[in-house]
Short mmCIF file of C-alpha atoms and ligand atoms in Angstrom, two decimals:
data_model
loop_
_atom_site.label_atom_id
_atom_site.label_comp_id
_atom_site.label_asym_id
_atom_site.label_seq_id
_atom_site.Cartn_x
_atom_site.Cartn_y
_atom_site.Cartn_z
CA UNK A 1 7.77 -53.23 -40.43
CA UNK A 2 10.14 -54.22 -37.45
CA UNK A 3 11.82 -51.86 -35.08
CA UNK A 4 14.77 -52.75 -33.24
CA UNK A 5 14.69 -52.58 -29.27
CA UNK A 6 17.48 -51.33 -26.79
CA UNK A 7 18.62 -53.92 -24.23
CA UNK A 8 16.09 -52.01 -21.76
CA UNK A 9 13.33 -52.36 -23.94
CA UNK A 10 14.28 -56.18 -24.97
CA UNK A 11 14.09 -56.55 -20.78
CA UNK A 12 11.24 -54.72 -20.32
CA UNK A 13 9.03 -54.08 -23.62
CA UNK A 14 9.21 -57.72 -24.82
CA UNK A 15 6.57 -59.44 -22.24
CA UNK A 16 7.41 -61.93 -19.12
CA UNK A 17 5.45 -64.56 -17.32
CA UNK A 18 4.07 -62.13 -15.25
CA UNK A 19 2.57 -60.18 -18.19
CA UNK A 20 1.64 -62.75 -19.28
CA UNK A 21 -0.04 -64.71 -16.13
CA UNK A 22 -2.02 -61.08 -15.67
CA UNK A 23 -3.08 -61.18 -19.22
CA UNK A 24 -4.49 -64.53 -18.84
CA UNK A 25 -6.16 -63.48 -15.43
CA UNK A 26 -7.53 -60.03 -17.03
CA UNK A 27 -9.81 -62.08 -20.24
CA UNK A 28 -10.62 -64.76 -17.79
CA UNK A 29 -12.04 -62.22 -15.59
CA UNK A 30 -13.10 -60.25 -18.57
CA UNK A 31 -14.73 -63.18 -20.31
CA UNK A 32 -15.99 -64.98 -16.73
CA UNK A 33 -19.83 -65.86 -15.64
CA UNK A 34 -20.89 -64.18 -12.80
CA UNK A 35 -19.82 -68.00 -11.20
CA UNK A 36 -16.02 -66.84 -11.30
CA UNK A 37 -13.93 -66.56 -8.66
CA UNK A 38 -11.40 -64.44 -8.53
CA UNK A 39 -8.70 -65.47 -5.90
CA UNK A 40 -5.75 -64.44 -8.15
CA UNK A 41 -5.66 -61.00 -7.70
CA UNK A 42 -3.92 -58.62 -4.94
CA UNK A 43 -6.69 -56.61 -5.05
CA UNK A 44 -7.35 -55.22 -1.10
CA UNK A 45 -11.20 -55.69 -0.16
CA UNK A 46 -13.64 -52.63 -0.27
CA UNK A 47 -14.40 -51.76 3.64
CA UNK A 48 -17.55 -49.82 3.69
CA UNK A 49 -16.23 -47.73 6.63
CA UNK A 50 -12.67 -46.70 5.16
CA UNK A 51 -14.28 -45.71 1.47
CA UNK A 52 -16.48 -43.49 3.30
CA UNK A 53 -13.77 -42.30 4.66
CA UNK A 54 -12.08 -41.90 1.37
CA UNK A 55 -15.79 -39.73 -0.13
CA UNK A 56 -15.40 -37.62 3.01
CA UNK A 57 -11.90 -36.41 2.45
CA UNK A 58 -13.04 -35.85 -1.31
CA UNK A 59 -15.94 -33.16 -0.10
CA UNK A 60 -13.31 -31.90 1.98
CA UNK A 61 -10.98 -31.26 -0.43
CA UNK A 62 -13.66 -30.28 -2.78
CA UNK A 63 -15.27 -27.45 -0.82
CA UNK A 64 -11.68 -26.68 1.57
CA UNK A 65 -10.40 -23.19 -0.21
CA UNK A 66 -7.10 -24.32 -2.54
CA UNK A 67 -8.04 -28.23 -2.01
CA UNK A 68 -9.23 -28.77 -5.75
CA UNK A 69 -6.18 -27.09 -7.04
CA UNK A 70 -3.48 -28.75 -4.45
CA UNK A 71 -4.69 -31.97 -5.75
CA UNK A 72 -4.97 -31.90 -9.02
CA UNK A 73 -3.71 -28.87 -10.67
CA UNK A 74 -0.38 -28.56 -9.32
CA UNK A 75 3.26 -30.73 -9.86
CA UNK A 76 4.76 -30.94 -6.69
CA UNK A 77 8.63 -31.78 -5.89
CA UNK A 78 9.98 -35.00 -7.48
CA UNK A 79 10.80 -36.13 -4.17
CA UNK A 80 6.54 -35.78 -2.91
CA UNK A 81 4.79 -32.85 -1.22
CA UNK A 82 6.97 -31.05 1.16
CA UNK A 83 3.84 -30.93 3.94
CA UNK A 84 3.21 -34.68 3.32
CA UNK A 85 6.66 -35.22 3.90
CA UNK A 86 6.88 -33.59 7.43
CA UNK A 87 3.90 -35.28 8.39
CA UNK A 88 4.70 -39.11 7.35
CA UNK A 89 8.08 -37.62 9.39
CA UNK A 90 6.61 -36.50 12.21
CA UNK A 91 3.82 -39.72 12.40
CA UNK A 92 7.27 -42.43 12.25
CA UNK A 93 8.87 -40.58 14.80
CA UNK A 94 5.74 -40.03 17.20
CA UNK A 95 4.84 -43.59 16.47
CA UNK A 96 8.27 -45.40 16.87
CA UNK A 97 10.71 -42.76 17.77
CA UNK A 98 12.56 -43.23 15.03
CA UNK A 99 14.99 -40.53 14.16
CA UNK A 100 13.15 -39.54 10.44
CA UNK A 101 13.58 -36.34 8.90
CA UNK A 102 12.08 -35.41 5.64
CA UNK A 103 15.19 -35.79 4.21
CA UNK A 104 15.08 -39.58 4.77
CA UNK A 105 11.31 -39.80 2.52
CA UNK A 106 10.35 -39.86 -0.93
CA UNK A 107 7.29 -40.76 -2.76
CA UNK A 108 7.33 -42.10 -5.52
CA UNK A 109 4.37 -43.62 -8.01
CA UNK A 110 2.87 -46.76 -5.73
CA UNK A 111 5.49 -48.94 -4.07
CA UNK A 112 6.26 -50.70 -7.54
CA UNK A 113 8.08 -47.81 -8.51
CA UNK A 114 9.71 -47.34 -5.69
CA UNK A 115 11.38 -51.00 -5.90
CA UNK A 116 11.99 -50.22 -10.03
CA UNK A 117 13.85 -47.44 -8.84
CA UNK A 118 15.59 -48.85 -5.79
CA UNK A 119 17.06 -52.13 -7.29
CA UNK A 120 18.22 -50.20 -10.23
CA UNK A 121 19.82 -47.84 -8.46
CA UNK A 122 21.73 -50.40 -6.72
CA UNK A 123 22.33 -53.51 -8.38
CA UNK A 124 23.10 -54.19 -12.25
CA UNK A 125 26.12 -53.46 -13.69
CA UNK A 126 27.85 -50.71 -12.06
CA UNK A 127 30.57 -48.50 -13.01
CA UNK A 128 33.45 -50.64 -12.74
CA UNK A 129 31.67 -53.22 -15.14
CA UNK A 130 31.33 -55.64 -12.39
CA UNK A 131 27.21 -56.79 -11.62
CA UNK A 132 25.43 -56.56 -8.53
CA UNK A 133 22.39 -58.70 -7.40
CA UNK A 134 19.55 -58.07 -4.41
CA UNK A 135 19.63 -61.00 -2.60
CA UNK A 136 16.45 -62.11 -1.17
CA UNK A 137 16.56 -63.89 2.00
CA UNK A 138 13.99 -66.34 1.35
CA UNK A 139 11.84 -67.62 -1.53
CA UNK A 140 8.79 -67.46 -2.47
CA UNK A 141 8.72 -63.62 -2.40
CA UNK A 142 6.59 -60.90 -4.26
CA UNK A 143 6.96 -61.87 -8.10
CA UNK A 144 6.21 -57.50 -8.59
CA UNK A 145 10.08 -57.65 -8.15
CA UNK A 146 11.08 -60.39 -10.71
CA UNK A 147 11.57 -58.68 -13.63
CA UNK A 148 12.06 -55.22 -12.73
CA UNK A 149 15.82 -55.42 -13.97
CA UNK A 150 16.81 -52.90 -16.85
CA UNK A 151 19.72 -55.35 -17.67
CA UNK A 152 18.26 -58.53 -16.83
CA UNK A 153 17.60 -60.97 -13.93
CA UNK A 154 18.98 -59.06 -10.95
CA UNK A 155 18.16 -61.30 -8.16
CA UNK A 156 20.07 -64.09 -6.05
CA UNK A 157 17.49 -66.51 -3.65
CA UNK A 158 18.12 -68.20 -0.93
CA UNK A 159 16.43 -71.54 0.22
CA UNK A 160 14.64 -70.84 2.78
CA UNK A 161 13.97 -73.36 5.67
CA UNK A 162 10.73 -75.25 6.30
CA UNK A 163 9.22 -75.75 9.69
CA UNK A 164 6.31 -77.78 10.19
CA UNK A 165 4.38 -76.57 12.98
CA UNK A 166 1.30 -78.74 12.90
CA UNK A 167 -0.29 -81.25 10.75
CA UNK A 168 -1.10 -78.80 7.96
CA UNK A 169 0.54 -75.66 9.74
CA UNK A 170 4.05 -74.65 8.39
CA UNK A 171 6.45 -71.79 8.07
CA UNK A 172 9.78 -70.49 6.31
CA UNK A 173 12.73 -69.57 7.70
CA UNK A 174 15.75 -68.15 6.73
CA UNK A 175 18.31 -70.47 6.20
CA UNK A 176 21.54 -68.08 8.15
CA UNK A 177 23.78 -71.27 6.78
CA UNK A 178 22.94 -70.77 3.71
CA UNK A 179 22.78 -67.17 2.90
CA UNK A 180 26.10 -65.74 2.18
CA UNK A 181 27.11 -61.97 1.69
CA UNK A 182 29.18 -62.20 -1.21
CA UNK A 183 30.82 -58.94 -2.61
CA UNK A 184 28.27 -58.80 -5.11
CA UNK A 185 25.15 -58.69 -2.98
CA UNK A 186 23.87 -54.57 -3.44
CA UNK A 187 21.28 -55.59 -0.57
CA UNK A 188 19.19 -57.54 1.09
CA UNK A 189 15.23 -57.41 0.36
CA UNK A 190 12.50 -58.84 2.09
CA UNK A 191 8.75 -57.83 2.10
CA UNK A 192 7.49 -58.33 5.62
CA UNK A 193 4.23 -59.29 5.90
CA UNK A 194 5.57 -61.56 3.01
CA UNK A 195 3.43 -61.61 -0.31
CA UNK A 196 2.71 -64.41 -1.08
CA UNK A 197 2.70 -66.10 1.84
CA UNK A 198 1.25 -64.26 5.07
CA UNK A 199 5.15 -65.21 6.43
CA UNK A 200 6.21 -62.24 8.89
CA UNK A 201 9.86 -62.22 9.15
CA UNK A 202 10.26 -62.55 12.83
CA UNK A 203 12.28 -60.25 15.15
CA UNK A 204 15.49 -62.49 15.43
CA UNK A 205 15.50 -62.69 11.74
CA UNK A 206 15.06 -59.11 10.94
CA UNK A 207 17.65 -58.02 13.57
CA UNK A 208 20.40 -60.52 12.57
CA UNK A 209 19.34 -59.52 8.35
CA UNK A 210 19.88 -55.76 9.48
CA UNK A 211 24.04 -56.48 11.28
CA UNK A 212 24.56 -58.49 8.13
CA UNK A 213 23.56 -55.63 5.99
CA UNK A 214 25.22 -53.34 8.11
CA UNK A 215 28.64 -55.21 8.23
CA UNK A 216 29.04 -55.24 4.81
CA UNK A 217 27.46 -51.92 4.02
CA UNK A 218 24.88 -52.73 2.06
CA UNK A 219 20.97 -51.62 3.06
CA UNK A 220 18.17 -54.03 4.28
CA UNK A 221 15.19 -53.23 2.35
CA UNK A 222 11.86 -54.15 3.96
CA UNK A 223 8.95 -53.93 2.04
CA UNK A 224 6.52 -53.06 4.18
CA UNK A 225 3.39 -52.81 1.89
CA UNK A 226 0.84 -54.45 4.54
CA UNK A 227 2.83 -53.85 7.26
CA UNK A 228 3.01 -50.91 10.64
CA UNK A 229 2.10 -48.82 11.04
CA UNK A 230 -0.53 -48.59 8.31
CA UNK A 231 -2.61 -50.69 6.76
CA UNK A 232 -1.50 -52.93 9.58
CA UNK A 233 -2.66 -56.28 7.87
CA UNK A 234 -0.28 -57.86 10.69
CA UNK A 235 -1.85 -60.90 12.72
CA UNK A 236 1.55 -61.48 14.66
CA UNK A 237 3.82 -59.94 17.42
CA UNK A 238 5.92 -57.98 15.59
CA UNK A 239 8.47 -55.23 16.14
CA UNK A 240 8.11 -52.71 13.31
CA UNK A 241 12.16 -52.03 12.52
CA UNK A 242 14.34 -49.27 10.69
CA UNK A 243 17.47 -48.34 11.06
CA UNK A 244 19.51 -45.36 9.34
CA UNK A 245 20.91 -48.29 6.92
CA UNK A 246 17.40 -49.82 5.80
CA UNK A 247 14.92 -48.96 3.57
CA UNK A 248 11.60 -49.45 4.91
CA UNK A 249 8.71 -48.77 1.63
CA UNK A 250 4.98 -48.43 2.61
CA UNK A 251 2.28 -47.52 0.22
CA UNK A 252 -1.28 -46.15 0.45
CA UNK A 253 -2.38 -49.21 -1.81
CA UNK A 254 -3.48 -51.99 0.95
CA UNK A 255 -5.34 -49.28 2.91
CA UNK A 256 -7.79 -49.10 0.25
CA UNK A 257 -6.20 -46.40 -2.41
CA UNK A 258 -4.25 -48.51 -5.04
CA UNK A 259 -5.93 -45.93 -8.14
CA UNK A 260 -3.82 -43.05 -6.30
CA UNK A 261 -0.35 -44.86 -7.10
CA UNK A 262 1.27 -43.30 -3.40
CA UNK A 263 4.55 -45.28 -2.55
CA UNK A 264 6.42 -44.26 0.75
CA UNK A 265 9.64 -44.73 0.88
CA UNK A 266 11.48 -44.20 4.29
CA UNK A 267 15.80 -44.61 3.74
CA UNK A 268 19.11 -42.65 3.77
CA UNK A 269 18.83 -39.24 2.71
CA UNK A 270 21.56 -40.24 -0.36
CA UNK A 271 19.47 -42.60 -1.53
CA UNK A 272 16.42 -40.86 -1.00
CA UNK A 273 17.81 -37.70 -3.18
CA UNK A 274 18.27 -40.42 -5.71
CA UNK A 275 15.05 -41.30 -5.83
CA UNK A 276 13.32 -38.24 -6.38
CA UNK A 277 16.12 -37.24 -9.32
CA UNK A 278 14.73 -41.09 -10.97
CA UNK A 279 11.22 -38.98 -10.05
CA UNK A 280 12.08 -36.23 -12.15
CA UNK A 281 13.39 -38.02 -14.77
CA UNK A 282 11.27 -40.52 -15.78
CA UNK A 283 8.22 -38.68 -14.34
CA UNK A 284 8.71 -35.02 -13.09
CA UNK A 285 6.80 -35.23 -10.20
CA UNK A 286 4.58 -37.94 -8.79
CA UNK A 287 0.41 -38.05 -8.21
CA UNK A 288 -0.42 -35.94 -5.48
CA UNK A 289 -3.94 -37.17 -4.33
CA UNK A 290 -3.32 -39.70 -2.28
CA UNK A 291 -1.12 -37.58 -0.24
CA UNK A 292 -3.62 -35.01 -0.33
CA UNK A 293 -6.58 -37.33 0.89
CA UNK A 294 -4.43 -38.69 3.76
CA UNK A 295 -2.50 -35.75 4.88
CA UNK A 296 -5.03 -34.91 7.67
CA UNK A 297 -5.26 -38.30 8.79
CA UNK A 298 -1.93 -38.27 8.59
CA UNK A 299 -0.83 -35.44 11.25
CA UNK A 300 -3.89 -36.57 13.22
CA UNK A 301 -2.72 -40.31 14.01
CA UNK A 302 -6.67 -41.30 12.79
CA UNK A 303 -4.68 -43.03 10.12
CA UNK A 304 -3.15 -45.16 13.23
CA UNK A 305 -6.86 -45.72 14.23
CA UNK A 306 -8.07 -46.97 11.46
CA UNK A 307 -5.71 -49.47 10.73
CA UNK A 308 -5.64 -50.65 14.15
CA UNK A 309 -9.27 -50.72 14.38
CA UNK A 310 -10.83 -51.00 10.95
CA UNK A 311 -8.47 -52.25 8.61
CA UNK A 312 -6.62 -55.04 10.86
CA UNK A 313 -10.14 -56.24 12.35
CA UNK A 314 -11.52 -57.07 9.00
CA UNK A 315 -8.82 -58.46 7.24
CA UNK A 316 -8.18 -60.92 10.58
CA UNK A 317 -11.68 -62.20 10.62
CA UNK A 318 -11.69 -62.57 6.78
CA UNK A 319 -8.48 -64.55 7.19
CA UNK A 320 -9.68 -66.41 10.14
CA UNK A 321 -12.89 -68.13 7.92
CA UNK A 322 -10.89 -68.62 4.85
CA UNK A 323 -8.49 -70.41 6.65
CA UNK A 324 -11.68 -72.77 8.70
CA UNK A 325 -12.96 -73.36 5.15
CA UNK A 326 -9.59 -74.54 3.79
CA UNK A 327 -9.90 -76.76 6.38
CA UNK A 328 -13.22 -78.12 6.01
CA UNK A 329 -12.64 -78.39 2.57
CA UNK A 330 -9.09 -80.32 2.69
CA UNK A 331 -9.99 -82.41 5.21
CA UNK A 332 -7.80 -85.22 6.53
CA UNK A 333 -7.43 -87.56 3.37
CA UNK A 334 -4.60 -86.15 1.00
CA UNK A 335 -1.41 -84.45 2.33
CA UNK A 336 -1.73 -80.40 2.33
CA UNK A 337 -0.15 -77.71 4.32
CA UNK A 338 -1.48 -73.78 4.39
CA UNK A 339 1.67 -71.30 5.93
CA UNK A 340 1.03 -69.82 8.87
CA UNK A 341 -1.10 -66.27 8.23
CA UNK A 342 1.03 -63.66 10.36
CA UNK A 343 -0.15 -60.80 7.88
CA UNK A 344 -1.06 -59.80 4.11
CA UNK A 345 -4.24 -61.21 2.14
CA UNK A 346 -2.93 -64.93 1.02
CA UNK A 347 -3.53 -68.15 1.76
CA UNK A 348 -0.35 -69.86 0.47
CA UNK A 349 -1.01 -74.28 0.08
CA UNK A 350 1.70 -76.29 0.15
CA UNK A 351 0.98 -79.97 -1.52
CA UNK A 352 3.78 -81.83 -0.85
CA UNK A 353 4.16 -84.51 -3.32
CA UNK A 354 1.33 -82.97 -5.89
CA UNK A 355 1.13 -85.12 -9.09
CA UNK A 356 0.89 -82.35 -11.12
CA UNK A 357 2.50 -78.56 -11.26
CA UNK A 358 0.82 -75.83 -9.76
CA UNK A 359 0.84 -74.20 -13.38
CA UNK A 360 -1.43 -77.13 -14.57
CA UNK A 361 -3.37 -76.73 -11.55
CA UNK A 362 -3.81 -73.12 -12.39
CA UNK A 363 -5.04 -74.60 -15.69
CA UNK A 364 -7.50 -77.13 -14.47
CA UNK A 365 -8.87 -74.71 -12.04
CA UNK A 366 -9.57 -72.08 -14.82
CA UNK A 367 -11.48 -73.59 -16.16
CA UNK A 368 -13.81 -74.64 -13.25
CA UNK A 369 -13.26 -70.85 -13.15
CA UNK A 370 -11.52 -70.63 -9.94
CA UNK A 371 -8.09 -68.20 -10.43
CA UNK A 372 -5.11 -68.59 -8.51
CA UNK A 373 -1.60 -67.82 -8.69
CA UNK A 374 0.30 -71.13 -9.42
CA UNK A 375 3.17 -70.75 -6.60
CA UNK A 376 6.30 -71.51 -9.00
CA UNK A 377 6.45 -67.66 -10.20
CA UNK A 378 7.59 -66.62 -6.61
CA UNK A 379 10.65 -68.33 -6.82
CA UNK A 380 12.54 -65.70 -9.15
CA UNK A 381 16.54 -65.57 -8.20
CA UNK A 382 16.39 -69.31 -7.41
CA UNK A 383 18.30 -71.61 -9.24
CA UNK A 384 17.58 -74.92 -7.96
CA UNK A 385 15.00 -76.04 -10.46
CA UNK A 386 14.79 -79.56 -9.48
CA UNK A 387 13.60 -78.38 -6.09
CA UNK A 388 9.88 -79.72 -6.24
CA UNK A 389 8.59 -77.84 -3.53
CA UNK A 390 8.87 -74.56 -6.08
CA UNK A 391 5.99 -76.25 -8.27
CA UNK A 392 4.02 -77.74 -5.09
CA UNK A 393 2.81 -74.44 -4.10
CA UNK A 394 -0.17 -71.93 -5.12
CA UNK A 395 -1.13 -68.32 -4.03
CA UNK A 396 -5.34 -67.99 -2.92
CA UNK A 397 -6.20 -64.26 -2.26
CA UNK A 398 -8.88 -64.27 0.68
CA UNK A 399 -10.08 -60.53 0.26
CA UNK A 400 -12.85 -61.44 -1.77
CA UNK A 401 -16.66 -62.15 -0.35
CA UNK A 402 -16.76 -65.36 2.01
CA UNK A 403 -18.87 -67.09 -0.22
CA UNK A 404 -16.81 -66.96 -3.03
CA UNK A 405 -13.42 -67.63 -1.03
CA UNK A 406 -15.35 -70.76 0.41
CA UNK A 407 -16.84 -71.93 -2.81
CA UNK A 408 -13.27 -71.35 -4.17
CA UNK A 409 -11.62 -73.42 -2.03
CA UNK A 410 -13.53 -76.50 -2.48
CA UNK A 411 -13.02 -77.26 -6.01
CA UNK A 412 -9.72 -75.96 -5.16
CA UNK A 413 -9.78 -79.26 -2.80
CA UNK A 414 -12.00 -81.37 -5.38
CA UNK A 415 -8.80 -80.36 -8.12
CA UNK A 416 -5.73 -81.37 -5.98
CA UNK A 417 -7.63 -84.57 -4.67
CA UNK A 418 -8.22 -85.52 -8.56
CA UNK A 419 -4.76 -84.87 -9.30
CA UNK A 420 -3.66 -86.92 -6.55
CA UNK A 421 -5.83 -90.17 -7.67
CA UNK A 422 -4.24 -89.89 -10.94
CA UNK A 423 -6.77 -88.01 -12.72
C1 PLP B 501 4.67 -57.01 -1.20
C2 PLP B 501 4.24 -55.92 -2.12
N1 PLP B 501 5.07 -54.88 -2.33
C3 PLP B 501 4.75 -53.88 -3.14
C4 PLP B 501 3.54 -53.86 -3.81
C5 PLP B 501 3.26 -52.73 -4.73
O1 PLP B 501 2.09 -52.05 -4.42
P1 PLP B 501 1.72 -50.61 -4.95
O2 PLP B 501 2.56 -50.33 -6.17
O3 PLP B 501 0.28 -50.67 -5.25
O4 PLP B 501 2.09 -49.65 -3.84
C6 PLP B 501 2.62 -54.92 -3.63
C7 PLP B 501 1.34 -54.96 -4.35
O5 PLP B 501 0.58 -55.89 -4.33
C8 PLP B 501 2.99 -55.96 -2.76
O6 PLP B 501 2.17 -57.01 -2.55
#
């Protein structure tokens, strides 16, 4: 027996590369030695100091009068818990003077449902039977977008540019030539720190994305999922940026509480109301114990402190030997580049020239159990197949124990130096 799917569920119920990249990950992981290394995953490292952090706020709650029942035995608003709302309020404006009222937040189930929501809501086909894309600045970009459409591939990429900065230091740009506000662009999206690549969208770019957006009235979304003010996984000068015509997400994920599914998502209060009717519908109210466990932290600014001084710390030393063992491990002899690491938990390799694809990279590597993401699934929305570079590329996570980063990375080397003799 057969049953027949609905254009959303052929879209969405009927598996993608994604699903099934994560499937293969999952049994390799499942079915892995204790030799594996997991370098795949966007899993944020445990930090001894910010999980006791985490226990504390649990006895808290636990023996504070009402704190068991506000957390778990109560819906709150679609649109997130009023107090949580003043406070994240109160913390953007303290923090950055921004001009955020309550109005302008929702929360919605982790920061993936918050972009589900948001390109939905915009792009697709829209009343008037005409389609709408988000265009994404530059490529590679988070593949947790790619195939969030309800009615199919909703993206448009542009190529972005590529500045060598050393002999294996490089960066993308955005192309300004190239990207072009057509009256089918809904808006512009870019997640800044960049996953996968540890790119920060610099100042200039973010300022001259935002008029763009703003002369055409469309919003600049910035996904700001490791970005200010918390976690704060941001190694470069920065200015943290909103404006009443962007959308700036944040999530509790990457400061160590991805099981409590909290997405933040800062905007204008239309399309914030929008967001928490989506809540309602597809799921009445959202899970209230991240916002619970934070809250204090929240109105206190120690949420500041620990990013600045906990969370930022670690993740910049982790980054800083990962990226001395790539090195020792790559050496001189074969051609590689690593992007520059302004932010986020990546190492992203650039081969240029690589014999092989990434995918049968990801292949070989398996099974010297080493996983990776093979770059070519970041470049969703891009048309330009023949572009090598797309399937030159691969994704290492470095928020796993040193050893097993290091150990990663040289039969990462040993693989791409095989495939370049011809083997
Ligand atoms: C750039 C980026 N945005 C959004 C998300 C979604 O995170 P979550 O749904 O856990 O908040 C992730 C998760 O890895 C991410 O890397």
């Amino acid at each position: 027996m057969s049953y027949q799917f609905s254009q959303f569920g052929t879209h969405l119920g009927c598996g993608s590369g994604i699903e099934e990249l994560m499937d293969d990950l999952g049994h390799a992981l499942a079915s892995g030695g204790p030799d594996l290394k997991m370098l795949g995953g966007g899993q944020p490292a445990r930090i001894p100091e910010i999980n006791a952090v985490w226990r504390r706020r649990m006895e808290e709650l636990l023996e504070e009068n009402g704190g068991l029942e506000r957390t778990l035995s109560l819906y709150d608003p679609p649109r997130g818990n009023p107090q949580f709302l003043a406070a994240i309020a109160t913390l953007m404006r303290e923090t950055f003077g921004w001009d955020i009222q309550p109005e302008n937040i929702a929360i919605t189930s982790g920061g993936q449902t918050a972009f589900y929501f948001l390109f939905n809501l915009l792009a697709g086909e829209m009343p008037d039977g005409t389609h709408r894309k988000i265009l994404l600045p530059l490529v590679p970009e988070y593949i947790g977008y790619s195939n969030q459409g309800v009615g199919g591939n909703l993206f448009r990429a542009v190529t972005p540019l590529i500045e060598k900065l050393g002999p294996h230091d490089f960066k993308y740009r955005v192309d300004f030539e190239q990207l072009e506000i057509t009256p089918d662009i809904a808006a512009i999206c870019a997640s800044r720190p960049t996953n996968p690549t540890g790119n920060v969208l610099t100042d200039n770019e973010i300022s001259h994305l935002s008029a763009l957006a703003k002369q055409h009235n469309i919003p600049l979304i910035i996904d700001n999922a490791y970005g200010a003010p918390f976690p704060g996984i941001l190694f470069s000068e920065a200015t943290p940026f909103w404006e009443p015509h962007v959308i700036l997400t944040l999530s509790l994920s990457k400061l160590g509480l991805p099981g409590t599914r909290t997405g933040i998502v800062i905007g204008p209060p239309q399309i914030i109301a929008a967001l928490g009717s989506m809540s309602a519908i597809a799921g009445l109210s959202n899970p209230n114990i991240g916002q619970q466990i934070t809250l204090p932290l929240v109105r206190s600014g120690e949420i500041l402190r620990l990013s600045r001084e906990v969370i930022r710390p670690f993740y910049q030393e982790k980054c800083k030997l990962a990226r001395e063992a790539a090195h020792a491990a790559f050496g001189e002899e074969i051609d590689w580049f690593m992007h520059r690491s302004e932010g986020a938990l990546f190492l992203w390799f650039w081969f240029p020239g690589l014999p092989i694809t990434s995918k049968e990279l990801y292949e070989r590597l398996k099974k010297r159990e080493v996983l990776i993401i093979p770059g070519h699934y970041f470049f969703f929305g891009h048309d330009d197949e023949s572009w090598p570079h797309r399937h030159e590329c691969i994704r290492v996570s470095y928020a796993m124990d040193e050893a097993v980063v290091k150990d990663g990375l040289k039969i990462i080397a040993e693989e791409v130096r095989l495939a370049f003799d011809g083997r």
